Short mmCIF file of C-alpha atoms in Angstrom, two decimals:
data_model
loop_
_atom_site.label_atom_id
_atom_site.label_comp_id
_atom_site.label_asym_id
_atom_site.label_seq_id
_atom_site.Cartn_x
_atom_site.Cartn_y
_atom_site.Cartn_z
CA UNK A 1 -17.59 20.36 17.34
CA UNK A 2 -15.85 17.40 15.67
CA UNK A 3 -15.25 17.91 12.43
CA UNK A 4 -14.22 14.83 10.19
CA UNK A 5 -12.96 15.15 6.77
CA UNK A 6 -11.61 11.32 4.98
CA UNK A 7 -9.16 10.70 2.20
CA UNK A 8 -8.12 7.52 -0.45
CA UNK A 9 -5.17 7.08 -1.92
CA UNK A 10 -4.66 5.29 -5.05
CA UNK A 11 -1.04 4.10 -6.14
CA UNK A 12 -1.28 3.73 -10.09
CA UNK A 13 1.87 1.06 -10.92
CA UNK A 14 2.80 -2.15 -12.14
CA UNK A 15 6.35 -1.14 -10.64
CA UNK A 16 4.80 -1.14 -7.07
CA UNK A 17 2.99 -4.41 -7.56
CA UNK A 18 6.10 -6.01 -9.26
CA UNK A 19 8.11 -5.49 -5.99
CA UNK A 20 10.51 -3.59 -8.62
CA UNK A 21 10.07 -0.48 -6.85
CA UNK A 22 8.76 -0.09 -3.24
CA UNK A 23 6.58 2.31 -2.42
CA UNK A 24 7.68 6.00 -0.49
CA UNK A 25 4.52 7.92 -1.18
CA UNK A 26 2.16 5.95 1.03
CA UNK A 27 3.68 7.14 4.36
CA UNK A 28 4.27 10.39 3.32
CA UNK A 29 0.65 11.11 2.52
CA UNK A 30 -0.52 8.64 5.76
CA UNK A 31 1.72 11.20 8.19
CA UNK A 32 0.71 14.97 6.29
CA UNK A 33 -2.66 13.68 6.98
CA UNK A 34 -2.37 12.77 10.15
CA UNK A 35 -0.98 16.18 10.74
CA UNK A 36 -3.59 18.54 9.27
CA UNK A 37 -6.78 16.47 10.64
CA UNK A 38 -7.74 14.18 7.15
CA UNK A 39 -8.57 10.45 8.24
CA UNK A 40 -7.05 8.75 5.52
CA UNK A 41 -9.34 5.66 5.37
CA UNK A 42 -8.19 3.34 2.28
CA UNK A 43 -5.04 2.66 0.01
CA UNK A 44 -5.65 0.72 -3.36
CA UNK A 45 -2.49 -0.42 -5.11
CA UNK A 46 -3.76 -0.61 -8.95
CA UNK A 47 -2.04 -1.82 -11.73
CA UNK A 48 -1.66 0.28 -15.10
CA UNK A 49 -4.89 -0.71 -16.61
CA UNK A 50 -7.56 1.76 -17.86
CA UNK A 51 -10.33 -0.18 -16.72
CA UNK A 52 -8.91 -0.71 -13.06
CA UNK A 53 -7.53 2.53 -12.69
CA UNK A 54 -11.35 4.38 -13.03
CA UNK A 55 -12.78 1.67 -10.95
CA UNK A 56 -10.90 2.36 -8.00
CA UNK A 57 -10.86 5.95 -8.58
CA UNK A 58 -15.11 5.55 -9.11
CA UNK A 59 -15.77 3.84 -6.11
CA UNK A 60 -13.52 5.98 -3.49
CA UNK A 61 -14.36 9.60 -4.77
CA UNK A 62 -17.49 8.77 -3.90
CA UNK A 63 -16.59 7.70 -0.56
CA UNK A 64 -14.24 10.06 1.13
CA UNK A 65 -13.84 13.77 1.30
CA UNK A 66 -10.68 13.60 -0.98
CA UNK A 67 -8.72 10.93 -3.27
CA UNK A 68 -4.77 11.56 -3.83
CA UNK A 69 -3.11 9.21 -6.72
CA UNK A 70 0.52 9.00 -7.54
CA UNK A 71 2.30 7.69 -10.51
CA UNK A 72 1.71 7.22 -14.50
CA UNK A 73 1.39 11.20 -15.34
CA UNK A 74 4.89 10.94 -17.77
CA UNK A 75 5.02 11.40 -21.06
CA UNK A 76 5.09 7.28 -21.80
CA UNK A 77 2.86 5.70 -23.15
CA UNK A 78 2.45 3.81 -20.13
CA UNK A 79 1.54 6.84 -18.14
CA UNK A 80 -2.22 6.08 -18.75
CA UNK A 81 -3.53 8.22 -15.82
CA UNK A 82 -4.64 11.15 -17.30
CA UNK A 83 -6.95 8.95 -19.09
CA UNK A 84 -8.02 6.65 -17.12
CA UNK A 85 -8.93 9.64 -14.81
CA UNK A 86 -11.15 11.22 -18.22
CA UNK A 87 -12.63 7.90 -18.51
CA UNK A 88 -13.69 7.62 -14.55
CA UNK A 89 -15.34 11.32 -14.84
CA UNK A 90 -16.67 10.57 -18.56
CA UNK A 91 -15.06 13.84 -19.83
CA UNK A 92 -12.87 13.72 -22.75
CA UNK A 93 -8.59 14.08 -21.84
CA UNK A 94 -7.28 17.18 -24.12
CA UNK A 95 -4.22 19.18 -23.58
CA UNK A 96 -5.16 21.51 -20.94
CA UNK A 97 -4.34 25.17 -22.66
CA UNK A 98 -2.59 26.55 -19.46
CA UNK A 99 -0.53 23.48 -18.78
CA UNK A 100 0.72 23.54 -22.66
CA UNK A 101 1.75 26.97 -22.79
CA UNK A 102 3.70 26.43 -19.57
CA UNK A 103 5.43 22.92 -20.74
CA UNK A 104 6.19 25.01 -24.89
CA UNK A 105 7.12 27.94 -22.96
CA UNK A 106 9.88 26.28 -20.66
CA UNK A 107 10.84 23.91 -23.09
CA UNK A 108 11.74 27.19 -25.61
CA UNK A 109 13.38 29.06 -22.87
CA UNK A 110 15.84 25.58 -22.82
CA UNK A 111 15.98 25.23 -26.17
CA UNK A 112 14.49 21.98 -25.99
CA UNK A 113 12.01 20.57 -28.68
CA UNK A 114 8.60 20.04 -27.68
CA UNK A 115 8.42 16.20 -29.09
CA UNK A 116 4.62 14.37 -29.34
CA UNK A 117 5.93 12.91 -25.84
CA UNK A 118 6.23 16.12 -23.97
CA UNK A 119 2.91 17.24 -25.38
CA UNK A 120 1.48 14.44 -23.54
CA UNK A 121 2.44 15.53 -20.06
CA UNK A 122 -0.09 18.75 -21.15
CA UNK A 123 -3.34 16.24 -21.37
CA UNK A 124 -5.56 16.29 -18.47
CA UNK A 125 -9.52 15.66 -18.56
CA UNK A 126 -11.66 18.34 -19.35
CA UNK A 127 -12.22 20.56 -16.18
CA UNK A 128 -9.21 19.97 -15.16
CA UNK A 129 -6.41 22.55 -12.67
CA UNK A 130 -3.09 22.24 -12.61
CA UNK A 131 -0.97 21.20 -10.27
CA UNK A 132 2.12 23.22 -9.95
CA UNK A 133 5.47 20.92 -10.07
CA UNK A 134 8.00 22.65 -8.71
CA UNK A 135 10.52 20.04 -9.62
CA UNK A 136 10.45 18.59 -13.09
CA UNK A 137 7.87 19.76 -15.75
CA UNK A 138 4.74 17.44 -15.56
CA UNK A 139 2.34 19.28 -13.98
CA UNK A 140 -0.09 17.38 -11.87
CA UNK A 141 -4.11 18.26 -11.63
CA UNK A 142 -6.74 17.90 -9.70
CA UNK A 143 -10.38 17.17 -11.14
CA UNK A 144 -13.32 17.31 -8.27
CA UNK A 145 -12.13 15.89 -5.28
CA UNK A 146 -9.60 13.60 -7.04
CA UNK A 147 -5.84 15.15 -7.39
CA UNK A 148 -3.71 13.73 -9.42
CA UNK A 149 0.11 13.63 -8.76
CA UNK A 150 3.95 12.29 -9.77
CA UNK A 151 4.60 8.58 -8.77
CA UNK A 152 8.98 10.09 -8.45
CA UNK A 153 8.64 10.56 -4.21
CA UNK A 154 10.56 13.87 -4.37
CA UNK A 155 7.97 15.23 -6.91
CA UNK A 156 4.73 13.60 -5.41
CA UNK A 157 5.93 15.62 -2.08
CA UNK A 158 6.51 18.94 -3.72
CA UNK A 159 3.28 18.56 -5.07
CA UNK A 160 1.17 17.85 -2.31
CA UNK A 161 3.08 21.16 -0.32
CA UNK A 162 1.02 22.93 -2.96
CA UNK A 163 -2.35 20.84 -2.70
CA UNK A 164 -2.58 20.82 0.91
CA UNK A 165 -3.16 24.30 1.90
CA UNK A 166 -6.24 24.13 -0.35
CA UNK A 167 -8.13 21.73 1.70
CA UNK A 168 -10.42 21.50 4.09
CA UNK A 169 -9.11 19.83 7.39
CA UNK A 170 -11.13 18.24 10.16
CA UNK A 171 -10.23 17.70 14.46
CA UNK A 172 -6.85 16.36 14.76
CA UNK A 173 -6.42 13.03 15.72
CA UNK A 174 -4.16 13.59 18.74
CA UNK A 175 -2.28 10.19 19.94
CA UNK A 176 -0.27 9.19 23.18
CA UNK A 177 1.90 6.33 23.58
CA UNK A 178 3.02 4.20 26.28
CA UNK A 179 5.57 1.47 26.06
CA UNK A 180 4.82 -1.52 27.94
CA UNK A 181 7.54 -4.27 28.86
CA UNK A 182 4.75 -6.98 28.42
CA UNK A 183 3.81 -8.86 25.70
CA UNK A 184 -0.02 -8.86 23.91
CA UNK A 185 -1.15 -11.94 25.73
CA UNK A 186 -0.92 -10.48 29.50
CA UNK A 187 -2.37 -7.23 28.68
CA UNK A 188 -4.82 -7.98 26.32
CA UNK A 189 -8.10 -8.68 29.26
CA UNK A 190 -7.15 -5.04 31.05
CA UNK A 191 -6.65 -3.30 28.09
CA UNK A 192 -10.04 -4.60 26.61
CA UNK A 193 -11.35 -3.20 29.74
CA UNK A 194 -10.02 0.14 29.66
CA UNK A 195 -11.30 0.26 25.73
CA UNK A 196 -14.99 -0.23 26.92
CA UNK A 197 -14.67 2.23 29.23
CA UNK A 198 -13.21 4.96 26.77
CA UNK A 199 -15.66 4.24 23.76
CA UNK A 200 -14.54 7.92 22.34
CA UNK A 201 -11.35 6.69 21.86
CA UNK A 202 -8.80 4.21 20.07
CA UNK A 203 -6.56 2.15 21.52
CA UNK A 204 -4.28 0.32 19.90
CA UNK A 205 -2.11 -2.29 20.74
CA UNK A 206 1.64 -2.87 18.10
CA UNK A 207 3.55 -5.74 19.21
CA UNK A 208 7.25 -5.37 18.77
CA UNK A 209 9.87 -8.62 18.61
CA UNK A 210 13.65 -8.31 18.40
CA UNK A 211 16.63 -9.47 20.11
CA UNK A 212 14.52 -12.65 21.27
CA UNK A 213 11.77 -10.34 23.24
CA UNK A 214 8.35 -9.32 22.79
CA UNK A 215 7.12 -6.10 23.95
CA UNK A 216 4.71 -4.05 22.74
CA UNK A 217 3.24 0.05 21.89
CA UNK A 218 0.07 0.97 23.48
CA UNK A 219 -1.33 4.23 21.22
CA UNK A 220 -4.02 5.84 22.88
CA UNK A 221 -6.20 8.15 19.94
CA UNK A 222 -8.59 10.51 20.37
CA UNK A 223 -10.07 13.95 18.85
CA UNK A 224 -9.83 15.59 22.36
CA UNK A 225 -7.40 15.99 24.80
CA UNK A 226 -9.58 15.30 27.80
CA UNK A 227 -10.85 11.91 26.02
CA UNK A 228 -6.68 11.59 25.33
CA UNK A 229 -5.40 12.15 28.87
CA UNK A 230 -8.34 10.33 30.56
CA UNK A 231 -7.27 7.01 28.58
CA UNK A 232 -3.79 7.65 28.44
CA UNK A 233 -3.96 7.91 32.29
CA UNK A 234 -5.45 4.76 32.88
CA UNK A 235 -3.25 2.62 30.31
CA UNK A 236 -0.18 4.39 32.19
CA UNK A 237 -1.59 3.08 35.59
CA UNK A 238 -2.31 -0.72 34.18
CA UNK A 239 1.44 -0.98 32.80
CA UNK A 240 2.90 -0.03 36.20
CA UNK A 241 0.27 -2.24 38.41
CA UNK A 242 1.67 -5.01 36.42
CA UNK A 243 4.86 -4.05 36.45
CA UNK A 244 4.67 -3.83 40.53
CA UNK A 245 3.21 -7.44 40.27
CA UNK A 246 5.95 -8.54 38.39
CA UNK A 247 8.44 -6.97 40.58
CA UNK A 248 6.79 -8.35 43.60
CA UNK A 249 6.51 -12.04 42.06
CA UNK A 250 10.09 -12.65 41.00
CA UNK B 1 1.70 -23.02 -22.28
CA UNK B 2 1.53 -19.54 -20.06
CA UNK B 3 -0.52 -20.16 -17.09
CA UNK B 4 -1.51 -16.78 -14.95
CA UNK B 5 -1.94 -17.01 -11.46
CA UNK B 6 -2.87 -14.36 -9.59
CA UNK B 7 -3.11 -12.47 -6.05
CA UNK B 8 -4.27 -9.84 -3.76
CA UNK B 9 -2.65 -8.42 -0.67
CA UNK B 10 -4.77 -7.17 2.20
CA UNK B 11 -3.19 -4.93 4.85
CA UNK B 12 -5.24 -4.37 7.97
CA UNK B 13 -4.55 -1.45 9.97
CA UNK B 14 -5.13 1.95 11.48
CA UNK B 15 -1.41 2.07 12.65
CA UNK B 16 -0.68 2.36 8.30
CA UNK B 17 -2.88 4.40 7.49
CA UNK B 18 -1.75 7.09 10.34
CA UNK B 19 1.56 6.97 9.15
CA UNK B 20 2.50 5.72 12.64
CA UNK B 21 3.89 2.56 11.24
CA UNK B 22 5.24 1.89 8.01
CA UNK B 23 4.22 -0.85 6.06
CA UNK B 24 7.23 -3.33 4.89
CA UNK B 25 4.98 -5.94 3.89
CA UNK B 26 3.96 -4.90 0.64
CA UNK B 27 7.23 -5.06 -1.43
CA UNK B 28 8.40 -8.26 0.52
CA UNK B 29 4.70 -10.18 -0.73
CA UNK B 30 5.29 -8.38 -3.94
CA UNK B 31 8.72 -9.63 -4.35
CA UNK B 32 8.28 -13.17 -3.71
CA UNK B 33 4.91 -13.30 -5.76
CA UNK B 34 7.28 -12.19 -8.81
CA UNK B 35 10.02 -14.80 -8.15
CA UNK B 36 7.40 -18.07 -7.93
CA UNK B 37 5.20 -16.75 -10.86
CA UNK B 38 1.82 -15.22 -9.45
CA UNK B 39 1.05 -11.58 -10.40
CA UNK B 40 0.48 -9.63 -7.84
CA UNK B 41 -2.50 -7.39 -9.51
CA UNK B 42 -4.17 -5.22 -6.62
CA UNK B 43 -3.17 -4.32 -2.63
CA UNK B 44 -5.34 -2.40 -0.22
CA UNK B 45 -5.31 -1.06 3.11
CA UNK B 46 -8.41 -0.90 4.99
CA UNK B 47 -9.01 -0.29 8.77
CA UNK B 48 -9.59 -1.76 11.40
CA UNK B 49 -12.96 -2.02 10.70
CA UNK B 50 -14.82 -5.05 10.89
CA UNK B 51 -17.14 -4.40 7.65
CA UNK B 52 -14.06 -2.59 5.78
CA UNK B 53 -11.87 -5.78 6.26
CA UNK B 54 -14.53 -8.25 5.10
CA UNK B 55 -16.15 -6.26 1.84
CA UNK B 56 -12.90 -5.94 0.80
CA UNK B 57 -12.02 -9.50 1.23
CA UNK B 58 -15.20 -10.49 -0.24
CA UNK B 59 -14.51 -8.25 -3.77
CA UNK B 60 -10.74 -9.61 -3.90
CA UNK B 61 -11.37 -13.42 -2.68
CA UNK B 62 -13.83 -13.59 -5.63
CA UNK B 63 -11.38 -11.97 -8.50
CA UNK B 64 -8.20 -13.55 -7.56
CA UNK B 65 -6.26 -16.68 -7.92
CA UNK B 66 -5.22 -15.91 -3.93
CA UNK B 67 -5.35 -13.61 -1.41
CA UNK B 68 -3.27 -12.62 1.49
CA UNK B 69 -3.67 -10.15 4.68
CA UNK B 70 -1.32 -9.04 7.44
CA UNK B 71 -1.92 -7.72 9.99
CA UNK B 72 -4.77 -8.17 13.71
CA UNK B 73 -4.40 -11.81 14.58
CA UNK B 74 -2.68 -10.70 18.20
CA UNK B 75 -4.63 -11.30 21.07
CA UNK B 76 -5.93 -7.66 21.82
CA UNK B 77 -9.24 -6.00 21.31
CA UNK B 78 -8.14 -4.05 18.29
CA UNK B 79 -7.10 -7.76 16.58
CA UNK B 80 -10.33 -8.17 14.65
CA UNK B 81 -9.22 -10.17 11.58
CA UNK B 82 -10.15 -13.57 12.26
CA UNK B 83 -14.15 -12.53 13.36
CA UNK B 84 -13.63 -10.15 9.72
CA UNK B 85 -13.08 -13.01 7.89
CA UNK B 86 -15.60 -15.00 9.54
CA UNK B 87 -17.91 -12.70 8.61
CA UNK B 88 -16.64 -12.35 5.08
CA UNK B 89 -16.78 -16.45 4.47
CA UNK B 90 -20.73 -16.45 6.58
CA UNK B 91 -19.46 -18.73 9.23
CA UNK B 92 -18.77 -18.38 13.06
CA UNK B 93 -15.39 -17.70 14.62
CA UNK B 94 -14.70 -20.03 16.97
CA UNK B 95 -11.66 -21.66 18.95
CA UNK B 96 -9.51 -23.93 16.56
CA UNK B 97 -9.23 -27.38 18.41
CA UNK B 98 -5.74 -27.66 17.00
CA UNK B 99 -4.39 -24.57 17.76
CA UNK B 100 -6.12 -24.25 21.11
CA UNK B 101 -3.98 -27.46 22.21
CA UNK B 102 -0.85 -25.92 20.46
CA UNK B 103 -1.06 -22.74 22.32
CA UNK B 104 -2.07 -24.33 25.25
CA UNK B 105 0.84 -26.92 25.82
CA UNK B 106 3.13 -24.29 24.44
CA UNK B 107 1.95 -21.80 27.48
CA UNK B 108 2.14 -25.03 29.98
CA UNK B 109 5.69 -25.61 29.28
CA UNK B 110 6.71 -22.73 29.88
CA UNK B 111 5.00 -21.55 32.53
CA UNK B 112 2.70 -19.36 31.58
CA UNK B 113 -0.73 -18.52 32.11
CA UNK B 114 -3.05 -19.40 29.42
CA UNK B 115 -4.94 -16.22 29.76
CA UNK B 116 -8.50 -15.35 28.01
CA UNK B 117 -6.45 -12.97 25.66
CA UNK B 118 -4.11 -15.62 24.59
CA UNK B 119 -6.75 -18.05 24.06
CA UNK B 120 -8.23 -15.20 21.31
CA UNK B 121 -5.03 -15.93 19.43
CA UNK B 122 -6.56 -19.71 18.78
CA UNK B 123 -9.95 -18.27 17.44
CA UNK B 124 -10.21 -19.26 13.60
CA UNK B 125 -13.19 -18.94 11.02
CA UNK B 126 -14.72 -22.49 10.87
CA UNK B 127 -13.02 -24.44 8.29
CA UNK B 128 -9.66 -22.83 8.14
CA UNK B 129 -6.22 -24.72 8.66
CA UNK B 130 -3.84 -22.87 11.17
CA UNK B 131 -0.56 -21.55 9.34
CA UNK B 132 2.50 -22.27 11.73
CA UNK B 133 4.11 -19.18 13.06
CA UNK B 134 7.83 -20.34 13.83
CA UNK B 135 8.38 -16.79 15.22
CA UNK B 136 5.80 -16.29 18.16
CA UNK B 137 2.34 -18.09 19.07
CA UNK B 138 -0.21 -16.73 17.50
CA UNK B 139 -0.66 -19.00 14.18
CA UNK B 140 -2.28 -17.53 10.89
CA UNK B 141 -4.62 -19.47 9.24
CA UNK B 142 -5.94 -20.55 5.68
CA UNK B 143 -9.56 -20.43 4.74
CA UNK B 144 -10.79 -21.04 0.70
CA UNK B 145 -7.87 -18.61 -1.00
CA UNK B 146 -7.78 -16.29 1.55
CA UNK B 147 -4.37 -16.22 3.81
CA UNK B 148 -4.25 -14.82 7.21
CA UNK B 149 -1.24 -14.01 8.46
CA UNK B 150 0.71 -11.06 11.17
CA UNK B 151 1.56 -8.06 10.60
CA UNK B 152 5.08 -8.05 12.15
CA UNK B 153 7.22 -8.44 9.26
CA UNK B 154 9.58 -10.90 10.81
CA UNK B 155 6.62 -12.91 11.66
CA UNK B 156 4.71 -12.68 8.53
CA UNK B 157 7.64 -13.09 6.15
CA UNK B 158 7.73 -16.57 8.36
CA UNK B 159 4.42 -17.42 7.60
CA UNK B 160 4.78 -16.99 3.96
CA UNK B 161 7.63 -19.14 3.87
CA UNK B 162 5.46 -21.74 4.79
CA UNK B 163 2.71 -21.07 2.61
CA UNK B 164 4.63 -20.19 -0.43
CA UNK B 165 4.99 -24.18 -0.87
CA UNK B 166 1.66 -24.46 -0.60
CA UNK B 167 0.40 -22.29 -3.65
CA UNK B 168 0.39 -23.11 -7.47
CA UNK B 169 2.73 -21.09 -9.58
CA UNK B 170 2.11 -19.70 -13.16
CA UNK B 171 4.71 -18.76 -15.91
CA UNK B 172 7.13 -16.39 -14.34
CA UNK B 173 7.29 -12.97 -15.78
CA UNK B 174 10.74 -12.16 -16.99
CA UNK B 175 12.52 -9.00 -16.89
CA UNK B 176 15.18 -7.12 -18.46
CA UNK B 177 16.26 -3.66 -17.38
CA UNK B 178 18.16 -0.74 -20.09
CA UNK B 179 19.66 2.19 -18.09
CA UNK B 180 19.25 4.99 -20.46
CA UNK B 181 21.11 8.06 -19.83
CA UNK B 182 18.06 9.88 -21.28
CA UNK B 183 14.48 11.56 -19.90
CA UNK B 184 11.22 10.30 -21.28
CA UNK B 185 10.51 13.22 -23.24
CA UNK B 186 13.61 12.44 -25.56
CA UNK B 187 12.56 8.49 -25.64
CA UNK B 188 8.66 8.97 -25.34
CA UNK B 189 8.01 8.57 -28.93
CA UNK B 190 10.25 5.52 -30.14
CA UNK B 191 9.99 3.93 -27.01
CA UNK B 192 6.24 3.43 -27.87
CA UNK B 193 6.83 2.44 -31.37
CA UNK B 194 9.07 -0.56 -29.82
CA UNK B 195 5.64 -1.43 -27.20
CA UNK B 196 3.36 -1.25 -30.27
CA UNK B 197 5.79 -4.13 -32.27
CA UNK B 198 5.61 -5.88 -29.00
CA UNK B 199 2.51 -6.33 -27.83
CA UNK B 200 3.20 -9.73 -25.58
CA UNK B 201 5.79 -7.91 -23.96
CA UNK B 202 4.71 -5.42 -21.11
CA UNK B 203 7.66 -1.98 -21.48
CA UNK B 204 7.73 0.39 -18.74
CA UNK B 205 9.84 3.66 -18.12
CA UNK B 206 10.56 4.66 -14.92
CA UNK B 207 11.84 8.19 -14.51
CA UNK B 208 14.86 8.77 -11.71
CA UNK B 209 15.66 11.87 -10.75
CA UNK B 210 18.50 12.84 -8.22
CA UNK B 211 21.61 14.88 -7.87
CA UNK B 212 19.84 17.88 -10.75
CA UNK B 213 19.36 15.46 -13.20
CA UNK B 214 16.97 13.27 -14.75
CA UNK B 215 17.59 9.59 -16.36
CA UNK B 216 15.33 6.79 -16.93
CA UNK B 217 15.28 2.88 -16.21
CA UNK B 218 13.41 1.17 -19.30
CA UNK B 219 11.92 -2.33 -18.18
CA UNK B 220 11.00 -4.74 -20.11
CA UNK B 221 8.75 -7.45 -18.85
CA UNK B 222 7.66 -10.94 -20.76
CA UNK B 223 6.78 -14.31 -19.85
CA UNK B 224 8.82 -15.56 -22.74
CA UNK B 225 12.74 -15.32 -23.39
CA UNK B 226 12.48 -15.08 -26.67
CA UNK B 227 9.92 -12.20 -26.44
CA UNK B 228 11.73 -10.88 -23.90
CA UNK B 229 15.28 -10.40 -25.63
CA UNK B 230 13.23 -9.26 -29.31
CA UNK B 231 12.02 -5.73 -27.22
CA UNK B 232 15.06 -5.74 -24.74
CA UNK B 233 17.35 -5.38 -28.04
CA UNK B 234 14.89 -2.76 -29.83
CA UNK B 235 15.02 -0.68 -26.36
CA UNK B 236 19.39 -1.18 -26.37
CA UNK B 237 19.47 -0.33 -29.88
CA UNK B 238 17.30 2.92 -29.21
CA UNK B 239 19.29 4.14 -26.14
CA UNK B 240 22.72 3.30 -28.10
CA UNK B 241 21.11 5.67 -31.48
CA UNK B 242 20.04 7.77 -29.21
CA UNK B 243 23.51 8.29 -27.88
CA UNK B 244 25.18 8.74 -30.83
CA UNK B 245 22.93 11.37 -32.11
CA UNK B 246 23.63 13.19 -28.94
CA UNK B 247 27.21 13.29 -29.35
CA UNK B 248 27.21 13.85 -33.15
CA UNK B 249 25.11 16.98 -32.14
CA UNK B 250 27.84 18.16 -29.00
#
């Protein structure tokens, strides 16, 4: 039976939005959940404002199975998400007891003080679990379906190694491609055709330009591998009748 | 007198969200909305679904200054962006007279067969203007603040050159950046002090880790110079007291 289970992402940073820093994290998540069977459905860029943060986060954790965020969990004060993620569940943001013992305790092993500023990276929302971060301190957290992680790529992925196996998945999306010599606009009519014909299945069409040529990507997507094979098949076959009728003509 | 203009970016696409393709849009749109002077306050990726593409459309068109997509103007089934924004504006999608003559004498010219998927690529929302595509055929269009353009970065960093002319501009944000040889637990606390004496300036610390180590970059953003310089020194003369405690203390 097909099983689907759907994702958001939301990208908390005026950094992203400024072009000042260009985004890692989105691809990362788009091909781990690709790979375990999670549709991810929407990305929202936000910018770091309370109000906009919680109103993104509001209307997707509603929507989807999950919600992964990345960035604004330092100890700045303009890493706002730990409150703006209170503010979307309407539960107060406290230092989480766990996550505060773990931040004093490393910071005294390293003889480091324990400033105001690292006391912050302890504050989560009420009801609030940790996050392990394997790589710098901060710990991350995840509140109902929403999990909250670093905005740094290298921490963001260490985090979700740990949030993943805790998930539920859904049927793969498996995918075929087939490169096609021809551009959009003479296999756009057959291609339609075959679509129709394989309504349990996606076919998409990426048109590629460089070096003065078009040619394009034809990804076949399905949750089966009969549906898969039976489109795939067909897509193959159109590519080389046209490419027979283009031998033949010139 | 500051003037704010501002924008959202729509990216339409199952190939993103798969993690099949990576987007490169984002942080070119981003980049030249921060050179003319338009804040670039919210992106999202949707699907290719037809209700997805316009609801989002239809929350962003209404909040922002401008808006602009990439991505499903090609002349396959999957391209569904003109009939999405059709929808989204109320009006039918129908074959632009203008375009429909460009793309036809272009095909004529050369040769080529004007076939029924080609003609898709001259299908508009009624009422938009066609946005010339120096690259390939298929042009993007304009309707009410909402800009249409390809997905192909080559081809949509085209099309933006020619509508970036077209838009009004509002006060550039400036921006100064500190490197400071620091983490943000050491500069967490003074480095809000400096954003609470500066409240028309917007500070942000971006942690960098690599190679074992942590630093920061501290960037300071303002639509004024003289605002801008008035934090940007506070932020130098932190980093440089800051230094000199730490090798006082070695």
């Amino acid at each position: 039976m097909t099983e689907i289970v759907t994702a958001a992402m939301v990208v908390i940073g005026d950094e992203i939005l400024s072009g000042r820093t260009k985004d890692k994290n989105i691809g990362h998540l788009a091909d781990i959940m690709t790979a375990v069977g999670i549709d991810l459905k929407e990305v929202r860029i936000v910018p770091d404002e309370e109000a906009e943060i919680a109103a993104a986060l509001n209307t997707v954790r509603a929507r989807y199975t999950y919600v992964f965020t990345t960035g604004g969990i330092g100890p700045t004060h303009d890493d706002i998400t730990a409150d703006s993620v209170a503010k979307a569940f309407g539960v107060p943001c406290e230092y989480d007891a766990k996550a505060y013992a773990m931040l004093e305790e490393s910071y005294a092993r390293r003889g480091i003080e324990f400033t105001e500023a690292r006391k912050r990276m302890a504050r989560m929302p009420r009801g609030a679990e940790h996050i392990d971060n394997p790589v710098s301190q901060a710990p991350g957290f995840r509140i109902g379906n929403v999990h909250v992680m670093a905005g740094v790529p290298s921490i963001f992925q260490a985090m979700l190694d740990n949030v993943v196996p805790t998930l539920k998945t859904g049927t793969k999306m498996l995918s075929a491609t087939v490169q096609c010599p021809f551009g959009e606009g003479v296999i756009g009519g057959p291609l339609a055709d075959i679509q129709r014909r394989h309504p349990d299945t996606i076919i998409g069409s990426y048109p590629k330009y460089g070096e003065g040529r078009f040619w394009t990507e034809l990804v076949v997507r399905a949750r089966s591998d009969e549906a898969l094979e039976a489109a795939r098949a067909e897509v193959e076959a159109m590519v080389a009748g046209l490419a027979a009728a283009s031998g033949e003509a010139s």
